[in-house]
Coordinates of C-alpha atoms in Angstrom, one line a residue:
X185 CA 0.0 0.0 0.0
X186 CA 1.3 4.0 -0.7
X187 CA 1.0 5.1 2.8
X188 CA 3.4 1.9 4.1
X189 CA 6.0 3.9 1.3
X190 CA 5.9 7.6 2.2
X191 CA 8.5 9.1 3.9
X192 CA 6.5 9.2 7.1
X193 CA 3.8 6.7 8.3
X194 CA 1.2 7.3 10.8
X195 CA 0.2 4.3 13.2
X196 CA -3.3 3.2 12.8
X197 CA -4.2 4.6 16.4
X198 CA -3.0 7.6 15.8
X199 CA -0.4 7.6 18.6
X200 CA 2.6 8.7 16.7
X201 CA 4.0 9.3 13.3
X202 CA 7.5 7.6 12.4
X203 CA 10.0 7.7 9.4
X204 CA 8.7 5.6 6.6
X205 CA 12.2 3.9 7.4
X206 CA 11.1 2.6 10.2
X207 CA 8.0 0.6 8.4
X208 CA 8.8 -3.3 8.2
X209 CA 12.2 -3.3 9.6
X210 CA 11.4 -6.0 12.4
X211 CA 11.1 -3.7 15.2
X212 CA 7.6 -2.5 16.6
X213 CA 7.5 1.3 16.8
X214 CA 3.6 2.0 16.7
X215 CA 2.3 0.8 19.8
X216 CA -0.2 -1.2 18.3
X217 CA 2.2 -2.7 15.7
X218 CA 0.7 -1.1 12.5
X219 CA 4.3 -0.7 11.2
X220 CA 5.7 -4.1 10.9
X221 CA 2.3 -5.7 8.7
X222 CA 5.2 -7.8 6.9
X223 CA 6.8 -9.1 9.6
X224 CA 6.4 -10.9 12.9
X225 CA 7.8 -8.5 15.2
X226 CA 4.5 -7.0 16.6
X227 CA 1.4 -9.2 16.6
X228 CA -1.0 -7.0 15.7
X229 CA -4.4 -7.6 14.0
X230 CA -4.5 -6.2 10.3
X231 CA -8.0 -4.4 9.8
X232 CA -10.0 -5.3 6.7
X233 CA -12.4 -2.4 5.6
X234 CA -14.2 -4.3 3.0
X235 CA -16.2 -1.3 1.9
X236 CA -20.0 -2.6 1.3
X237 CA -19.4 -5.3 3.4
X238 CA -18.8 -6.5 6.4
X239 CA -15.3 -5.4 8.0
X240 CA -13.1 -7.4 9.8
X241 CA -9.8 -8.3 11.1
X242 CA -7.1 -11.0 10.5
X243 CA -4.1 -11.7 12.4
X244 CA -0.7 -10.3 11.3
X245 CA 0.6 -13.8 10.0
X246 CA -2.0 -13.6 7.2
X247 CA -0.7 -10.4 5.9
X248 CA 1.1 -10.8 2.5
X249 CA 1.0 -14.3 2.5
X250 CA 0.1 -14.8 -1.1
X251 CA -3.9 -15.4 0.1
X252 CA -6.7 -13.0 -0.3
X253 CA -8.3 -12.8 3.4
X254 CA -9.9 -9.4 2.9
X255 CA -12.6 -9.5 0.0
X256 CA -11.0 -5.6 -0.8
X257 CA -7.5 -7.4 -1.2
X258 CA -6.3 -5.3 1.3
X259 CA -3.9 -7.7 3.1
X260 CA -1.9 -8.7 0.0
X261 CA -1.1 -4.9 -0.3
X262 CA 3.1 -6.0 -1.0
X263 CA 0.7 -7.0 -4.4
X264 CA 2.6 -10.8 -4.2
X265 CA -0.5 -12.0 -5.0
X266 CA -3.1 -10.3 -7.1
X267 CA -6.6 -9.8 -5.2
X268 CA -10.2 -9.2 -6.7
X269 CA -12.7 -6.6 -4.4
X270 CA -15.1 -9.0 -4.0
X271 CA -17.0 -7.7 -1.0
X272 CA -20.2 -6.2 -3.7
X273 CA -20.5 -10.0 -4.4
X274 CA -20.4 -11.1 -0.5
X275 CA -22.1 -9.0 0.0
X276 CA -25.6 -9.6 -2.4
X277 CA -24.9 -13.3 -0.7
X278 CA -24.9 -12.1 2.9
X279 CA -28.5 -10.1 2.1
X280 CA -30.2 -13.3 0.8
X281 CA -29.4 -14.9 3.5
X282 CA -30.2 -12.7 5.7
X283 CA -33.2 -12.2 3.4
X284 CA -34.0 -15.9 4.0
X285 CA -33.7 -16.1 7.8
X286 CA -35.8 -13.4 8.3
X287 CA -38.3 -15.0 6.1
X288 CA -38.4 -17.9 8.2
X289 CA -38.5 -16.4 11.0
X290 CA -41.3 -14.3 10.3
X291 CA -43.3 -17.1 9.2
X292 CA -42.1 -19.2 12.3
X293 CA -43.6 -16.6 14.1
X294 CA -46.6 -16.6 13.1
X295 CA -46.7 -20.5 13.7
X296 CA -45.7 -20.1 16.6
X297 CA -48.8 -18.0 17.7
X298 CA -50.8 -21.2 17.0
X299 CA -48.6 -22.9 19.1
X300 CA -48.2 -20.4 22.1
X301 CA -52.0 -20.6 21.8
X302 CA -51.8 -24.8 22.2
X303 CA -49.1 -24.7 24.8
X304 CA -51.2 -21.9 26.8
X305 CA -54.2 -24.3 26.6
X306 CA -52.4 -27.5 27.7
X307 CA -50.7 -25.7 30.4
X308 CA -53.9 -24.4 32.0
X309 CA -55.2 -27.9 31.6
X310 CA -52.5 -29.1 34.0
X311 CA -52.7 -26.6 36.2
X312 CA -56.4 -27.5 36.5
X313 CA -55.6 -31.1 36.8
X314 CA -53.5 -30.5 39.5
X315 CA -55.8 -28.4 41.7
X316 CA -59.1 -31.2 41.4
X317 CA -56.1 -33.9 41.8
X318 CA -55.2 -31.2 45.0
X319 CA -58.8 -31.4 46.2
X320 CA -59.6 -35.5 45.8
X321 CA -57.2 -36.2 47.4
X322 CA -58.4 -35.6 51.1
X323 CA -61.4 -37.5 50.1
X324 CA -59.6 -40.6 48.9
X325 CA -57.5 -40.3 52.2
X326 CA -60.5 -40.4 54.4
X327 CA -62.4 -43.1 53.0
X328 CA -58.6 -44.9 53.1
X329 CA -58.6 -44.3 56.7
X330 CA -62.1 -45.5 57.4
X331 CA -61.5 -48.7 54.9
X332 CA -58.0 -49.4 57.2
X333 CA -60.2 -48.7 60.6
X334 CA -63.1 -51.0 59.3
X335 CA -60.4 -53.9 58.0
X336 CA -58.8 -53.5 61.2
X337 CA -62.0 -54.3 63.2
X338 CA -62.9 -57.1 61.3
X339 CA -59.8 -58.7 61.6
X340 CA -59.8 -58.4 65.2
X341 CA -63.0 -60.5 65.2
X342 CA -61.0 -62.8 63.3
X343 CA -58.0 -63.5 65.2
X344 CA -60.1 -64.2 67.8
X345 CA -61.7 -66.7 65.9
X346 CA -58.8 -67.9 64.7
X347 CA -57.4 -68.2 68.4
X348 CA -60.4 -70.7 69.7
X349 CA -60.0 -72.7 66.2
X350 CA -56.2 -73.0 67.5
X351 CA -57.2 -73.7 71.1
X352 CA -59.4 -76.7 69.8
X353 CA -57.1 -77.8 67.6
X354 CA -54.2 -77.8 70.5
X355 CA -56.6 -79.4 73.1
X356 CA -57.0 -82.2 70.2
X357 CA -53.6 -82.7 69.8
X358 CA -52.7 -83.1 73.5
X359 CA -55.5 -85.4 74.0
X360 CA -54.4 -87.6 71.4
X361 CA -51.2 -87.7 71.9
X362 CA -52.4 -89.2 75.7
X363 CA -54.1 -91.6 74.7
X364 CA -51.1 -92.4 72.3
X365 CA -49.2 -92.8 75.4
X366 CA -51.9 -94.6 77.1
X367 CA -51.9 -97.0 74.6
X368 CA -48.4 -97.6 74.5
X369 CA -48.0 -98.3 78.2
X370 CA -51.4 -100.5 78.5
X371 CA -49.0 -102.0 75.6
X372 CA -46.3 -102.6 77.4
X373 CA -47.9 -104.0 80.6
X374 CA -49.8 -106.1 78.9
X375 CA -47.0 -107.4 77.0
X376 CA -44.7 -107.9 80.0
X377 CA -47.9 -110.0 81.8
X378 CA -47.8 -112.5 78.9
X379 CA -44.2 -112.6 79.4
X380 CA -44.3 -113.5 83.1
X381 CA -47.0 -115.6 82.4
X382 CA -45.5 -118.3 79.7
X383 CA -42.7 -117.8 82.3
X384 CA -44.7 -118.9 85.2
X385 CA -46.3 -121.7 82.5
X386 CA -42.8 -123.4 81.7
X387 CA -42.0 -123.5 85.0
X388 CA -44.5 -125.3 86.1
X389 CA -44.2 -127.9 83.2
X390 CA -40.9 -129.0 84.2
X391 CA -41.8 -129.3 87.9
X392 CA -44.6 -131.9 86.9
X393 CA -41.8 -133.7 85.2
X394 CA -39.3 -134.3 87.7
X395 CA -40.1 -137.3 90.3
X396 CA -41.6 -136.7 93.9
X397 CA -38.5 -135.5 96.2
X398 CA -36.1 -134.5 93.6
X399 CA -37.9 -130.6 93.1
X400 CA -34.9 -128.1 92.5
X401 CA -32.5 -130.9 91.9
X402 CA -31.4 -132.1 87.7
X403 CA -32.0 -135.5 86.9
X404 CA -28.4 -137.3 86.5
X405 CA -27.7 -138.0 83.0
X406 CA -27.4 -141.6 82.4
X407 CA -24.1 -143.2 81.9
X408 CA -22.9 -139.7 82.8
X409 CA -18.8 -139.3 83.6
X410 CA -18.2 -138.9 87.2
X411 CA -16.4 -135.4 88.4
X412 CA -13.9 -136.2 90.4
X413 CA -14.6 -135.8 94.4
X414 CA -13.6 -132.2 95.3
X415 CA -13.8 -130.9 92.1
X416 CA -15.4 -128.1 90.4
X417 CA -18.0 -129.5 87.3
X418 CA -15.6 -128.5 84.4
X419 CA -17.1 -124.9 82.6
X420 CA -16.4 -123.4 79.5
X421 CA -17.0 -123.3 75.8
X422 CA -17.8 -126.7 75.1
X423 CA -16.0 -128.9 73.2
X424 CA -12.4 -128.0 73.5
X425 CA -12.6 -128.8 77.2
X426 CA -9.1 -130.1 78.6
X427 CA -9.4 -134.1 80.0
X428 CA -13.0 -134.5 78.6
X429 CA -14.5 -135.7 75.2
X430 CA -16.9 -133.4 73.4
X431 CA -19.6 -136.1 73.5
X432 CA -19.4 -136.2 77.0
X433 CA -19.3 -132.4 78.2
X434 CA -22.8 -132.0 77.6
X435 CA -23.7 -134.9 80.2
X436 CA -21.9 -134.0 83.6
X437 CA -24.1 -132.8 85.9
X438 CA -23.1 -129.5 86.9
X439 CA -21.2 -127.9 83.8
X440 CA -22.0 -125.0 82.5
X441 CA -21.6 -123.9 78.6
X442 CA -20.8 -120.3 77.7
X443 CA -21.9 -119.5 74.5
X444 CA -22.4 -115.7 73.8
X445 CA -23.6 -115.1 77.1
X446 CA -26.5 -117.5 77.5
X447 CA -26.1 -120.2 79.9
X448 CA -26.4 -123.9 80.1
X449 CA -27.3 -125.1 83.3
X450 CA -25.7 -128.8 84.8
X451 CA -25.7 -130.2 80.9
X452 CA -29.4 -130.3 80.0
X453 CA -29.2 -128.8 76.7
X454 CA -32.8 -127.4 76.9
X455 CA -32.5 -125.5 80.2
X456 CA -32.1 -122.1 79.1
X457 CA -30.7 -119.3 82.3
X458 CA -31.8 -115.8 82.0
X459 CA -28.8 -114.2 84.2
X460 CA -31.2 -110.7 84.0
X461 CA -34.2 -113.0 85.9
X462 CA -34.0 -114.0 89.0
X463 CA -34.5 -117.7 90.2
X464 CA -36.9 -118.8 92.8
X465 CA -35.8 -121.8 95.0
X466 CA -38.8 -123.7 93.7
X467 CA -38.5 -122.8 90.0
X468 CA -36.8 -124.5 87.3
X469 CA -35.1 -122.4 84.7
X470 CA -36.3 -123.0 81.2
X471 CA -35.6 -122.4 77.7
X472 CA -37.0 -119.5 76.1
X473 CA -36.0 -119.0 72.4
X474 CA -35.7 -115.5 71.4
X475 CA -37.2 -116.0 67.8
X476 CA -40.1 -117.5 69.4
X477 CA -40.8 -114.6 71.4
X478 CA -40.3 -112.0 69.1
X479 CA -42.3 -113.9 66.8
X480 CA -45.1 -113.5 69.6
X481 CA -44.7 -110.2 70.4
X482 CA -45.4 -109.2 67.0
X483 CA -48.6 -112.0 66.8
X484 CA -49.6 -109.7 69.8
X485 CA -49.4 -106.8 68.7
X486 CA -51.4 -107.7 65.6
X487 CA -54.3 -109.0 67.3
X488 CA -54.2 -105.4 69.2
X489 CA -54.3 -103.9 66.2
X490 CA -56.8 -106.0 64.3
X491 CA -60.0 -104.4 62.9
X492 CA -61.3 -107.0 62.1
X493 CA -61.0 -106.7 58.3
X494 CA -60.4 -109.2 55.9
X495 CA -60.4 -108.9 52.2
X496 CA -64.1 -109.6 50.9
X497 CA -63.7 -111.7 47.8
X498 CA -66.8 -113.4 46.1
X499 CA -65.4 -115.6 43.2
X500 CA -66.3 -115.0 39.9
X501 CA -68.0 -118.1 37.9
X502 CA -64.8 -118.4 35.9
X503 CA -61.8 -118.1 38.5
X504 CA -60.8 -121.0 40.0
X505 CA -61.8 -119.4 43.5
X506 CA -57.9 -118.3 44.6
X507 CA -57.5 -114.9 45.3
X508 CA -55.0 -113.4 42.7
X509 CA -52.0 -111.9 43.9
X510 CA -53.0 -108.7 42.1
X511 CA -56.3 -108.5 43.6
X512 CA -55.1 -109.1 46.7
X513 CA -52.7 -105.9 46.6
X514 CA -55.5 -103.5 45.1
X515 CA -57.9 -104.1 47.7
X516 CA -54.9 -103.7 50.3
X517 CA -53.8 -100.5 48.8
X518 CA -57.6 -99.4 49.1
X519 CA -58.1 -100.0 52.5
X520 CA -54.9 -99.0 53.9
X521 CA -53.2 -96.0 54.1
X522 CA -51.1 -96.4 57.6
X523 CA -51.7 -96.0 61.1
X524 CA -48.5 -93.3 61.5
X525 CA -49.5 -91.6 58.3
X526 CA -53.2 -91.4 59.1
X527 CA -52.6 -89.8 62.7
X528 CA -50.2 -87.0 60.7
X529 CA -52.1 -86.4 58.5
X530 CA -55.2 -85.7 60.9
X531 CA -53.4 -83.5 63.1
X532 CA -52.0 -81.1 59.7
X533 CA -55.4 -80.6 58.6
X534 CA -56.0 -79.8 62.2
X535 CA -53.7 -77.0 61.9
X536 CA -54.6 -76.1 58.9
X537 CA -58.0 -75.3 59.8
X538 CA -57.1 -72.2 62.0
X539 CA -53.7 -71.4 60.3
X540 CA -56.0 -70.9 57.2
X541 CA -58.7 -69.4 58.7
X542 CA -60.6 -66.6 57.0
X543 CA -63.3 -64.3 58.2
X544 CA -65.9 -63.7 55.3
X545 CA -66.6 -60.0 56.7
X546 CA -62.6 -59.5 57.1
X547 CA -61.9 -61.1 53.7
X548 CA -64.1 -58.3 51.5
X549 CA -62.3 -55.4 54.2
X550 CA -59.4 -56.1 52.8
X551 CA -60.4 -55.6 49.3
X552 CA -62.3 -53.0 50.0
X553 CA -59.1 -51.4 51.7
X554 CA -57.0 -52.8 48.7
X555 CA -59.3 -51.4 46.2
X556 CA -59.1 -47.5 48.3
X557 CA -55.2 -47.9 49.0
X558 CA -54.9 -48.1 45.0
X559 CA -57.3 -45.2 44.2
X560 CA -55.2 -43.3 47.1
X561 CA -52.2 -44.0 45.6
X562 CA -53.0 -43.0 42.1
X563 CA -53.9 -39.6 42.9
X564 CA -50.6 -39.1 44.6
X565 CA -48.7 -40.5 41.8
X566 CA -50.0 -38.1 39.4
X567 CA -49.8 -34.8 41.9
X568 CA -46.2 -35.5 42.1
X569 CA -45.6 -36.1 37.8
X570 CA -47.5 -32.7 38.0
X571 CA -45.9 -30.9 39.9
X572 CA -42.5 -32.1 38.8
X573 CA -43.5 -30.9 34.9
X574 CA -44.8 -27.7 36.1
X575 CA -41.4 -26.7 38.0
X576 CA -40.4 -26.9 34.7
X577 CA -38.6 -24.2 32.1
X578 CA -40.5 -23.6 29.4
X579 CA -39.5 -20.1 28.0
X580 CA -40.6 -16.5 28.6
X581 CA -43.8 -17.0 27.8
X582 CA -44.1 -21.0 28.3
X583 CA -43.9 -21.4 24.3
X584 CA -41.9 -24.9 24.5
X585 CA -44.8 -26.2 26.6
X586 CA -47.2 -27.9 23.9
X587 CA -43.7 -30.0 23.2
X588 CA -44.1 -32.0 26.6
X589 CA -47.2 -33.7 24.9
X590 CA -45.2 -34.2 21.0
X591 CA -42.4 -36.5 19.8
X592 CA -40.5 -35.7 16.5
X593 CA -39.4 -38.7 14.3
X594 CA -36.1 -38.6 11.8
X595 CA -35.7 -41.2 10.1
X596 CA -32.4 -42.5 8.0
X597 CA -31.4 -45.0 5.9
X598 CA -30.5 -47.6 9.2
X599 CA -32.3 -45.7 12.1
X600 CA -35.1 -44.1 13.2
X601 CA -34.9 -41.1 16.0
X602 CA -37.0 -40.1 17.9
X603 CA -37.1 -37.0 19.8
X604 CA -39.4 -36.6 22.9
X605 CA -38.8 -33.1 24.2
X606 CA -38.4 -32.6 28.0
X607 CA -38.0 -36.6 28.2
X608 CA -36.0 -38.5 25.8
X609 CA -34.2 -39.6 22.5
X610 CA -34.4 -43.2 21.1
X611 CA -32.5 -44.6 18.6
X612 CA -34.4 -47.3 16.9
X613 CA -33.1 -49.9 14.3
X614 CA -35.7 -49.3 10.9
X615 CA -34.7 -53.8 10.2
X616 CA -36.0 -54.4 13.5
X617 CA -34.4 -54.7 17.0
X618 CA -34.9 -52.6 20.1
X619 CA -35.0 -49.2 21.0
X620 CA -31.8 -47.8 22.5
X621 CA -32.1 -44.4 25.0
X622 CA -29.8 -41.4 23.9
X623 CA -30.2 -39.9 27.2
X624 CA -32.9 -38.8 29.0
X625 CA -34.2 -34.8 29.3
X626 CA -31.3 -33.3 31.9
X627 CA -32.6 -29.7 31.4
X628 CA -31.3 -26.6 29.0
X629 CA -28.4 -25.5 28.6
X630 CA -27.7 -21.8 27.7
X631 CA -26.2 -21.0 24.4
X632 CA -27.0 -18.5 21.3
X633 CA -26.9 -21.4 18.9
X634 CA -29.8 -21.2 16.3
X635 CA -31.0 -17.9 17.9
X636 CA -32.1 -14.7 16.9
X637 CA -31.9 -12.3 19.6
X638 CA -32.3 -14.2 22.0
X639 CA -29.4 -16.4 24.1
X640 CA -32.1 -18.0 26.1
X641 CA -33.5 -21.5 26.2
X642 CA -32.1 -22.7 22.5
X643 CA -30.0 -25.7 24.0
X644 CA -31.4 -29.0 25.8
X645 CA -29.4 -31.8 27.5
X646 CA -30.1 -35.3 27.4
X647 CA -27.9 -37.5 29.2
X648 CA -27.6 -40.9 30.8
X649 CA -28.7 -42.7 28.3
X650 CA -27.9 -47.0 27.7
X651 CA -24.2 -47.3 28.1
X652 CA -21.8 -47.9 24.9
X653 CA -19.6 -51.2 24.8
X654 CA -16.5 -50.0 27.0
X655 CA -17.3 -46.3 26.7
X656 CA -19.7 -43.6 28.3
X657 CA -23.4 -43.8 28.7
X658 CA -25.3 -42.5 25.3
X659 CA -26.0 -38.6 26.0
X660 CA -28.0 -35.9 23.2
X661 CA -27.5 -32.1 22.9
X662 CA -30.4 -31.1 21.1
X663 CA -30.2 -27.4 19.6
X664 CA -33.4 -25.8 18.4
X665 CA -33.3 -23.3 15.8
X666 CA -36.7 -21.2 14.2
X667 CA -38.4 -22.8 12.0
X668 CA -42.3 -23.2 10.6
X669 CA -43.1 -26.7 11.9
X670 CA -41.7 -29.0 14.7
X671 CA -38.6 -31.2 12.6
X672 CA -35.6 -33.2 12.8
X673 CA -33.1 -31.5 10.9
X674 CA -29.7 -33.7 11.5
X675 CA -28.2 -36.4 13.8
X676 CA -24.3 -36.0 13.9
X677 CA -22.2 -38.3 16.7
X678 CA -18.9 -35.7 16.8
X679 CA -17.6 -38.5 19.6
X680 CA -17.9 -41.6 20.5
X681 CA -21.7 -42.1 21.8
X682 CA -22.1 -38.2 22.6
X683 CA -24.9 -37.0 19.7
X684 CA -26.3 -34.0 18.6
X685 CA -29.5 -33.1 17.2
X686 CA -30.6 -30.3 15.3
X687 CA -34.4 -29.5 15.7
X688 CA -36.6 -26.9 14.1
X689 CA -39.4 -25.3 15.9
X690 CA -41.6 -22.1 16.3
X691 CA -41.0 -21.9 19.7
X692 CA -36.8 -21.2 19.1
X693 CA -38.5 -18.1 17.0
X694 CA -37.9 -14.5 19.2
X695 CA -38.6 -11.1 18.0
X696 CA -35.8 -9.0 17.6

């Protein structure tokens, strides 16, 4: 440019005038570095009038560098490179645009009157919503309170009920359990009588045997080995007897046998000694075989438990008149189920008759309590989604409001999205599959972007949405910009699972 070769040059604030030697020789003179444009010792901005445009200004690095910043050309002014003026062409571009916004917005605007009315309407819907919601509620409270007092009552009549059902039941239970006991003693005695009396029995047998005079004594054995005079009757376990041949143990009178603990007494083989029962002076000890009398015991036991029941069988004209095995087990399976298992199963139902004990009157309390705890309940519920949306922002004038009722849909060639303003974004696959959250509504964030006079209310978060694999959870920044109708413009993910979404709405439309 001339004025950079004059003798003199003048910095661009006017502070001083220099020698036009001093211009560009890599030392800053003009305190706000106007005189070195072509080099880097000040770092300055270079001002671009662009005359019919819009001014502006470029750093001191992209003066002279052979590119045409300033549409006037006035940064290549060393004329390295040759620069067109092209700000009257900029600037019929700039006016189009401009042209164009302001179209829309005006037109936005007037949609968004419709709007403003809708969200205005829905608002004062809620808001009446919430005040009947306000005022039915004490009235489903009381009648909750006079359902729990009258399901109270009733329940107390049956407990009490229940507690003489369980009072029978437990009077039953000890009663049957003594006679159980009963029975088993009677069982015992009786058996212990039989015992002493097939005792008393053999006893006497053997007495009745033995000739007059010789009571208490053993018959000698015939031909039986003498014992020495002195000496003890050899004892012992049997045949490996020092001095005596097995054949002949078993006939000395006197010698005793040790087998396993039972005793024979002076070599009669039947004589059986019970060491646990004492011996009278007139009683013979006999032989009592321990099969035998368990066999007994059980034949006693039997005819104690007998019902008298026997299998009635009338013979068909073609059997042979034997009973069939197989008949023989049906009708024993019909019959009988088991002593043990019967009693059990007597005293559970028992219990079961007052553990599951209902009242008829306390039975349809407790729905009718049920039924007003519900009622209750929902009216609660929906006071506190109420009043939760109407704490919400919704602009100066409650324009985003109608929104809270709208979702907006994009769709792309693998996904559509789905925008639900104030609470969520869905990703959902368009070949099937499930939805996936982007986030869910977090609450605006301030920022001019898409706004025309305005910085308020363009910006909405939506975070915590399903987590990625090994990365963050999903999250949305949705920007609204003016527009005639409620649209999806774009879906861009800038990083990994952190979206944003470019929306178009009257509502974002402000006057100037």
């Amino acid at each position: 440019m001339a004025r950079y070769q004059q003798a003199t040059f003048e910095c661009n604030d006017h502070s001083k005038t220099i020698s036009g030697d001093f211009v560009n020789d890599d030392y800053c003179d003009c305190p706000d570095g106007s005189d070195e444009p072509a080099t880097s010792a000040c770092s300055y901005k270079f001002y671009c009038t662009n005359a019919g445009h819009i001014a502006e200004e470029l750093p001191s690095s992209r003066v002279n560098d052979g590119i045409c910043d300033c549409c006037d050309g006035t940064d290549e002014y060393l004329q390295y490179t040759k620069c067109e003026n092209t700000c009257a062409t900029l600037a019929k571009v700039k006016q189009a645009e401009a042209e164009k916004k302001e179209a829309i917005r005006q037109a936005g605007l007037k949609a968004k009157a419709s709007v403003l009315a809708k969200a205005h309407a829905e608002l004062a819907a809620k808001k009446a919503e919430l005040e009947n919601l306000n005022q039915l509620k004490p009235e489903r409270e009381q009648a909750l309170n006079a359902a729990r007092d009258e399901k109270e009552a009733k329940e107390a009549v049956e407990q009490e009920e229940k507690d003489k059902l369980k009072a029978i039941a437990d009077q039953k239970k000890k009663e049957r359990e003594e006679r159980e006991a009963q029975a088993k003693e009677d069982a015992a005695h009786e058996e212990q009588a039989k015992l002493e009396e097939e005792a008393q029995a053999g006893a006497e047998g053997q007495q009745e045997q033995q000739p007059e005079g010789t009571e208490g004594e053993t018959p000698p054995a015939e031909d039986a080995p003498e014992v020495p005079e002195g000496e003890e009757p050899p004892q012992g376990n049997g045949d490996n007897i020092d001095g005596w041949e097995p054949e002949e143990v078993d006939r000395i009178p006197g010698f005793v046998r040790e087998n396993q603990g039972d005793e024979w007494i002076e070599g009669d083989p039947d004589a059986y000694h019970d060491p646990d029962q004492a011996e009278s002076d007139d009683q013979e000890p006999n032989y009592v075989d321990e099969e035998e009398l368990a066999y007994q015991e059980e034949l006693a036991e039997g005819e104690e438990e007998d019902d008298g029941w026997a299998p009635n069988y009338e013979p068909d004209e073609e059997d042979d008149g034997m009973i069939q095995p197989d008949d023989a087990e049906e009708d024993w399976d019909d019959d009988y189920d088991g002593e043990g298992e019967g009693e059990e199963k007597k005293e559970e139902d028992e219990d079961s008759v007052w553990q599951n004990y209902k009242n008829d009157e306390a039975e349809a309390a407790r729905d009718v309590f049920h039924e007003k705890q519900t009622k209750f309940d929902e009216v609660n519920d929906q006071i506190r989604e109420l009043e939760k949306l109407l704490e919400g922002e919704f602009g100066p004038d409650n324009e985003f409001f109608y929104l809270t009722t709208a979702c907006i849909e994009m769709d792309t060639r693998e996904y559509k999205y789905k925008l639900c303003p104030f609470r969520d974004v869905q990703q959902i696959p368009l070949n099937g599959g499930g939805e996936t959250s982007m986030g869910r509504y977090s609450g605006w964030k301030k920022s001019d972007y898409g706004n025309y006079g305005s910085t308020e209310l363009t910006t909405q978060e939506y975070k915590d949405g399903q987590g990625c694999w090994q990365g963050p959870d999903r999250s949305t920044t949705v920007y609204f910009k003016c527009g005639v109708e409620d649209r999806v413009l774009s879906v861009d993910e800038p990083s990994r699972c952190e979206y944003t979404m470019e929306v178009e709405s009257p509502a974002a439309c402000q006057n100037q």
